[in-house]
Amino acid sequence: MSWTRAFVFSLLSILLLIAFSSVVKSSVVRDDSKPADAPGARRQVFMAESDASNFFKRRSRRSPKYYAELQAEQQMKRAASERRREYNEEQRNEYENYVEEDRDEINERTRAMNEQLREYHYDGLYPRFHWFH
């Protein structure tokens, strides 16, 4: 029996707190005899049909684009192509530098190897073509 009294007492205390809280006071329905400026509120919520049809879409899919829209699109395309061109040019320059260094290194190695072979096979009878004609 004591648990039912505790339960009822807690429910009543919660009801009392809810009744006197500020949240409940702000949600109370007012009982005014005159309506609260209905035409003004209606004007703020609703708009004309012509405005409503163009609210989310400014133009249809097949209508021509606006000049400013075209200009912005072209400017974005030009900037993207410029960035792409600069990137490709930079990559090409890096590759050309790499190829040039690699070619120089290969030429240096072959020149050094040829010189070593020439020194190894030298017999003091240069130029050979005078002796074998």
Phi, psi and omega in degrees: 000329183289330179289329177290322177295319179296319179295314179296319180296319179293320178297318179295322180292321177295318178298319178295317178298317180295321183295326184257006180280159182286335179297319181290324179296325181284340181261009180290138178279126180280145180248070178270148180281333180257145179288155184273093173036064184297317180296322179295318179293322179295323179295325181286327184276315185259153177230170182294156184295322180295323177288323183292325181291332180257014185290310183270327178241122182283329179216159180280175185293324186266354181284152181293153180283158176286156183298317180296323178294317177297316180299315181296320180296315179296321179295319177295319179295318179297318180295319180294318180291326176295315177298318179296318180296315179297319179297314180296321178296318179296317178297319180296318178296317178298319180293318179297319178296318179298314182296319180296316178296318180296316179296318177299318180295318179296316179298319179296318179295315180294323178295316179295320180294317179297321179294319178296318178297320180297318179293323182291319185267005182290129180241010178082007184249031178285153341287139185294324188298341178288335185265344184241045181257000000 
